[in-house]
Amino acid sequence: MFLIIDFDVLCYASIKKRPDPASTVAITSVEDVPDNPYSTDGYTAEENADWLKECWFNLLDKIEFLKEETFATEVVGYVKGDTNFRDALFATYKAKRGTQVSNARRNPFVQPLRDRLVQEGIGIKARNREADDEICIKAYECMRKGIPYVIAS
């Protein structure tokens, strides 16, 4: 079985929310979650590095889980690239996302996880298209060759 993974989804899913560093109260309800539960503010560089390491191991666990559940013998996965042909065609492509999530609320741990997947040879950076496009292309290649596959996204 060939497993094709959208690593962008797994990166986000691998990062748990953490409490405000100034608070000693455990998060027990939605009201306890700070404005940006992914912020690095208030944490030391060492604490942020430790948190990123924990996120990395969460990500690896999720990949292993998917491999086992799908009986995969081969795995390929894609992450967001630096460029996308749609940006040149449509000035408003994903423009609303910028207003929905301000830079202050973006998750600072996602890109380092993407980068490490590529550095470790686990993930492939999409080139001039979406990771989803690459996933569809790989699925089509598998289909043409008669290779059984599953997409995890």
PDB file of C-alpha atoms in Angstrom:
ATOM      1  CA  MET A   1       0.000   0.000   0.000  1.00  0.00           C
ATOM      2  CA  PHE A   2       1.262   3.452  -0.909  1.00  0.00           C
ATOM      3  CA  LEU A   3       0.470   6.134   1.676  1.00  0.00           C
ATOM      4  CA  ILE A   4       0.304   9.740   0.438  1.00  0.00           C
ATOM      5  CA  ILE A   5       0.246  12.276   3.268  1.00  0.00           C
ATOM      6  CA  ASP A   6      -0.669  15.938   3.464  1.00  0.00           C
ATOM      7  CA  PHE A   7       1.987  16.868   6.007  1.00  0.00           C
ATOM      8  CA  ASP A   8       0.609  20.392   6.418  1.00  0.00           C
ATOM      9  CA  VAL A   9      -2.471  18.922   8.110  1.00  0.00           C
ATOM     10  CA  LEU A  10      -0.332  16.671  10.315  1.00  0.00           C
ATOM     11  CA  CYS A  11       1.950  19.544  11.314  1.00  0.00           C
ATOM     12  CA  TYR A  12      -0.984  21.559  12.612  1.00  0.00           C
ATOM     13  CA  ALA A  13      -2.475  18.507  14.335  1.00  0.00           C
ATOM     14  CA  SER A  14       0.833  17.725  16.061  1.00  0.00           C
ATOM     15  CA  ILE A  15       0.984  21.023  17.925  1.00  0.00           C
ATOM     16  CA  LYS A  16      -0.997  21.021  21.124  1.00  0.00           C
ATOM     17  CA  LYS A  17      -2.129  24.210  22.780  1.00  0.00           C
ATOM     18  CA  ARG A  18      -0.174  25.231  25.821  1.00  0.00           C
ATOM     19  CA  PRO A  19      -1.153  27.432  28.728  1.00  0.00           C
ATOM     20  CA  ASP A  20      -0.145  31.036  29.156  1.00  0.00           C
ATOM     21  CA  PRO A  21       3.311  30.970  30.798  1.00  0.00           C
ATOM     22  CA  ALA A  22       2.226  33.598  33.300  1.00  0.00           C
ATOM     23  CA  SER A  23      -0.624  31.394  34.447  1.00  0.00           C
ATOM     24  CA  THR A  24      -0.298  28.523  36.867  1.00  0.00           C
ATOM     25  CA  VAL A  25      -3.912  27.562  36.279  1.00  0.00           C
ATOM     26  CA  ALA A  26      -4.469  24.453  34.200  1.00  0.00           C
ATOM     27  CA  ILE A  27      -6.611  24.767  31.099  1.00  0.00           C
ATOM     28  CA  THR A  28      -9.928  23.189  32.025  1.00  0.00           C
ATOM     29  CA  SER A  29     -12.278  25.128  29.776  1.00  0.00           C
ATOM     30  CA  VAL A  30     -12.305  27.297  26.667  1.00  0.00           C
ATOM     31  CA  GLU A  31     -12.149  30.408  28.840  1.00  0.00           C
ATOM     32  CA  ASP A  32      -8.750  29.310  30.192  1.00  0.00           C
ATOM     33  CA  VAL A  33      -7.116  29.253  26.751  1.00  0.00           C
ATOM     34  CA  PRO A  34      -4.946  32.354  26.205  1.00  0.00           C
ATOM     35  CA  ASP A  35      -5.480  34.671  23.218  1.00  0.00           C
ATOM     36  CA  ASN A  36      -2.848  32.809  21.237  1.00  0.00           C
ATOM     37  CA  PRO A  37      -2.221  29.369  22.709  1.00  0.00           C
ATOM     38  CA  TYR A  38       0.614  28.846  20.196  1.00  0.00           C
ATOM     39  CA  SER A  39       2.561  31.990  21.050  1.00  0.00           C
ATOM     40  CA  THR A  40       6.222  31.818  21.963  1.00  0.00           C
ATOM     41  CA  ASP A  41       5.896  34.997  24.050  1.00  0.00           C
ATOM     42  CA  GLY A  42       6.676  34.552  27.716  1.00  0.00           C
ATOM     43  CA  TYR A  43       8.586  31.323  27.187  1.00  0.00           C
ATOM     44  CA  THR A  44      12.354  31.006  27.164  1.00  0.00           C
ATOM     45  CA  ALA A  45      14.163  29.931  24.013  1.00  0.00           C
ATOM     46  CA  GLU A  46      14.902  26.622  25.729  1.00  0.00           C
ATOM     47  CA  GLU A  47      11.223  26.101  26.593  1.00  0.00           C
ATOM     48  CA  ASN A  48      10.231  26.847  22.993  1.00  0.00           C
ATOM     49  CA  ALA A  49      12.887  24.449  21.679  1.00  0.00           C
ATOM     50  CA  ASP A  50      11.635  21.740  24.044  1.00  0.00           C
ATOM     51  CA  TRP A  51       8.065  22.384  22.918  1.00  0.00           C
ATOM     52  CA  LEU A  52       9.075  22.158  19.263  1.00  0.00           C
ATOM     53  CA  LYS A  53      10.841  18.867  19.994  1.00  0.00           C
ATOM     54  CA  GLU A  54       7.665  17.537  21.619  1.00  0.00           C
ATOM     55  CA  CYS A  55       5.662  18.624  18.571  1.00  0.00           C
ATOM     56  CA  TRP A  56       8.171  16.839  16.321  1.00  0.00           C
ATOM     57  CA  PHE A  57       7.748  13.588  18.234  1.00  0.00           C
ATOM     58  CA  ASN A  58       3.953  14.007  18.098  1.00  0.00           C
ATOM     59  CA  LEU A  59       4.270  14.345  14.322  1.00  0.00           C
ATOM     60  CA  LEU A  60       6.435  11.229  14.004  1.00  0.00           C
ATOM     61  CA  ASP A  61       3.933   9.287  16.132  1.00  0.00           C
ATOM     62  CA  LYS A  62       1.110  10.354  13.823  1.00  0.00           C
ATOM     63  CA  ILE A  63       3.067   9.259  10.756  1.00  0.00           C
ATOM     64  CA  GLU A  64       3.765   5.847  12.333  1.00  0.00           C
ATOM     65  CA  PHE A  65       0.108   5.490  13.297  1.00  0.00           C
ATOM     66  CA  LEU A  66      -0.975   6.181   9.707  1.00  0.00           C
ATOM     67  CA  LYS A  67       1.569   3.714   8.332  1.00  0.00           C
ATOM     68  CA  GLU A  68       0.337   0.984  10.659  1.00  0.00           C
ATOM     69  CA  GLU A  69      -3.363   1.686  10.124  1.00  0.00           C
ATOM     70  CA  THR A  70      -3.049   1.677   6.324  1.00  0.00           C
ATOM     71  CA  PHE A  71      -0.537  -1.212   6.109  1.00  0.00           C
ATOM     72  CA  ALA A  72       1.664   1.116   4.069  1.00  0.00           C
ATOM     73  CA  THR A  73       4.857  -0.241   2.565  1.00  0.00           C
ATOM     74  CA  GLU A  74       5.758   3.099   0.988  1.00  0.00           C
ATOM     75  CA  VAL A  75       5.123   6.637   2.203  1.00  0.00           C
ATOM     76  CA  VAL A  76       5.386  10.005   0.511  1.00  0.00           C
ATOM     77  CA  GLY A  77       4.175  13.308   1.861  1.00  0.00           C
ATOM     78  CA  TYR A  78       4.080  16.925   0.836  1.00  0.00           C
ATOM     79  CA  VAL A  79       4.345  20.293   2.572  1.00  0.00           C
ATOM     80  CA  LYS A  80       3.519  23.809   1.468  1.00  0.00           C
ATOM     81  CA  GLY A  81       6.105  25.306  -0.850  1.00  0.00           C
ATOM     82  CA  ASP A  82       7.398  28.834  -1.207  1.00  0.00           C
ATOM     83  CA  THR A  83       5.576  29.594  -4.449  1.00  0.00           C
ATOM     84  CA  ASN A  84       2.209  28.822  -5.987  1.00  0.00           C
ATOM     85  CA  PHE A  85       1.181  29.486  -9.575  1.00  0.00           C
ATOM     86  CA  ARG A  86      -2.264  30.573  -8.356  1.00  0.00           C
ATOM     87  CA  ASP A  87      -0.740  33.621  -6.661  1.00  0.00           C
ATOM     88  CA  ALA A  88       0.258  35.016 -10.074  1.00  0.00           C
ATOM     89  CA  LEU A  89      -3.141  34.251 -11.620  1.00  0.00           C
ATOM     90  CA  PHE A  90      -5.413  35.396  -8.811  1.00  0.00           C
ATOM     91  CA  ALA A  91      -4.395  38.374  -6.698  1.00  0.00           C
ATOM     92  CA  THR A  92      -7.015  37.436  -4.133  1.00  0.00           C
ATOM     93  CA  TYR A  93      -6.008  33.762  -3.877  1.00  0.00           C
ATOM     94  CA  LYS A  94      -6.426  32.841  -0.191  1.00  0.00           C
ATOM     95  CA  ALA A  95      -6.546  36.547   0.621  1.00  0.00           C
ATOM     96  CA  LYS A  96      -9.251  36.032   3.239  1.00  0.00           C
ATOM     97  CA  ARG A  97      -6.985  33.773   5.246  1.00  0.00           C
ATOM     98  CA  GLY A  98      -4.778  36.751   6.033  1.00  0.00           C
ATOM     99  CA  THR A  99      -7.670  38.600   7.604  1.00  0.00           C
ATOM    100  CA  GLN A 100      -9.003  35.577   9.461  1.00  0.00           C
ATOM    101  CA  VAL A 101      -5.740  34.783  11.179  1.00  0.00           C
ATOM    102  CA  SER A 102      -3.494  37.709  11.991  1.00  0.00           C
ATOM    103  CA  ASN A 103       0.266  37.249  12.107  1.00  0.00           C
ATOM    104  CA  ALA A 104       0.072  37.548  15.897  1.00  0.00           C
ATOM    105  CA  ARG A 105      -2.111  34.430  16.042  1.00  0.00           C
ATOM    106  CA  ARG A 106      -0.258  32.309  13.504  1.00  0.00           C
ATOM    107  CA  ASN A 107       1.300  29.156  14.816  1.00  0.00           C
ATOM    108  CA  PRO A 108       5.093  29.684  14.915  1.00  0.00           C
ATOM    109  CA  PHE A 109       5.771  25.954  15.183  1.00  0.00           C
ATOM    110  CA  VAL A 110       4.259  24.838  11.850  1.00  0.00           C
ATOM    111  CA  GLN A 111       6.996  26.072   9.510  1.00  0.00           C
ATOM    112  CA  PRO A 112       9.855  24.568  11.549  1.00  0.00           C
ATOM    113  CA  LEU A 113       8.056  21.212  11.429  1.00  0.00           C
ATOM    114  CA  ARG A 114       7.589  21.509   7.655  1.00  0.00           C
ATOM    115  CA  ASP A 115      11.243  22.437   7.236  1.00  0.00           C
ATOM    116  CA  ARG A 116      12.431  19.508   9.328  1.00  0.00           C
ATOM    117  CA  LEU A 117      10.271  17.040   7.385  1.00  0.00           C
ATOM    118  CA  VAL A 118      12.013  18.191   4.208  1.00  0.00           C
ATOM    119  CA  GLN A 119      15.495  18.257   5.827  1.00  0.00           C
ATOM    120  CA  GLU A 120      15.035  14.717   7.160  1.00  0.00           C
ATOM    121  CA  GLY A 121      13.939  13.485   3.720  1.00  0.00           C
ATOM    122  CA  ILE A 122      10.491  12.566   5.021  1.00  0.00           C
ATOM    123  CA  GLY A 123       8.514  15.290   3.233  1.00  0.00           C
ATOM    124  CA  ILE A 124       8.696  16.954  -0.152  1.00  0.00           C
ATOM    125  CA  LYS A 125       8.139  20.690  -0.591  1.00  0.00           C
ATOM    126  CA  ALA A 126       5.522  21.486  -3.221  1.00  0.00           C
ATOM    127  CA  ARG A 127       7.040  23.497  -6.071  1.00  0.00           C
ATOM    128  CA  ASN A 128       4.917  26.271  -7.570  1.00  0.00           C
ATOM    129  CA  ARG A 129       1.678  24.555  -6.532  1.00  0.00           C
ATOM    130  CA  GLU A 130      -0.246  23.407  -3.464  1.00  0.00           C
ATOM    131  CA  ALA A 131       0.697  20.326  -1.485  1.00  0.00           C
ATOM    132  CA  ASP A 132      -2.807  19.093  -2.379  1.00  0.00           C
ATOM    133  CA  ASP A 133      -1.916  19.339  -6.079  1.00  0.00           C
ATOM    134  CA  GLU A 134       1.165  17.172  -5.528  1.00  0.00           C
ATOM    135  CA  ILE A 135      -0.931  14.661  -3.600  1.00  0.00           C
ATOM    136  CA  CYS A 136      -3.431  14.403  -6.466  1.00  0.00           C
ATOM    137  CA  ILE A 137      -0.648  14.011  -9.019  1.00  0.00           C
ATOM    138  CA  LYS A 138       0.971  11.211  -6.976  1.00  0.00           C
ATOM    139  CA  ALA A 139      -2.410   9.503  -6.529  1.00  0.00           C
ATOM    140  CA  TYR A 140      -3.019   9.676 -10.277  1.00  0.00           C
ATOM    141  CA  GLU A 141       0.429   8.152 -10.930  1.00  0.00           C
ATOM    142  CA  CYS A 142      -0.388   5.304  -8.540  1.00  0.00           C
ATOM    143  CA  MET A 143      -3.774   4.789 -10.183  1.00  0.00           C
ATOM    144  CA  ARG A 144      -2.223   4.656 -13.674  1.00  0.00           C
ATOM    145  CA  LYS A 145       0.354   2.102 -12.511  1.00  0.00           C
ATOM    146  CA  GLY A 146      -2.185  -0.012 -10.633  1.00  0.00           C
ATOM    147  CA  ILE A 147      -0.539   0.679  -7.280  1.00  0.00           C
ATOM    148  CA  PRO A 148      -2.971   0.641  -4.355  1.00  0.00           C
ATOM    149  CA  TYR A 149      -2.795   3.897  -2.421  1.00  0.00           C
ATOM    150  CA  VAL A 150      -4.473   5.837   0.334  1.00  0.00           C
ATOM    151  CA  ILE A 151      -4.436   9.581   0.957  1.00  0.00           C
ATOM    152  CA  ALA A 152      -4.158  10.925   4.499  1.00  0.00           C
ATOM    153  CA  SER A 153      -5.253  14.534   4.694  1.00  0.00           C
TER     154      SER A 153
END
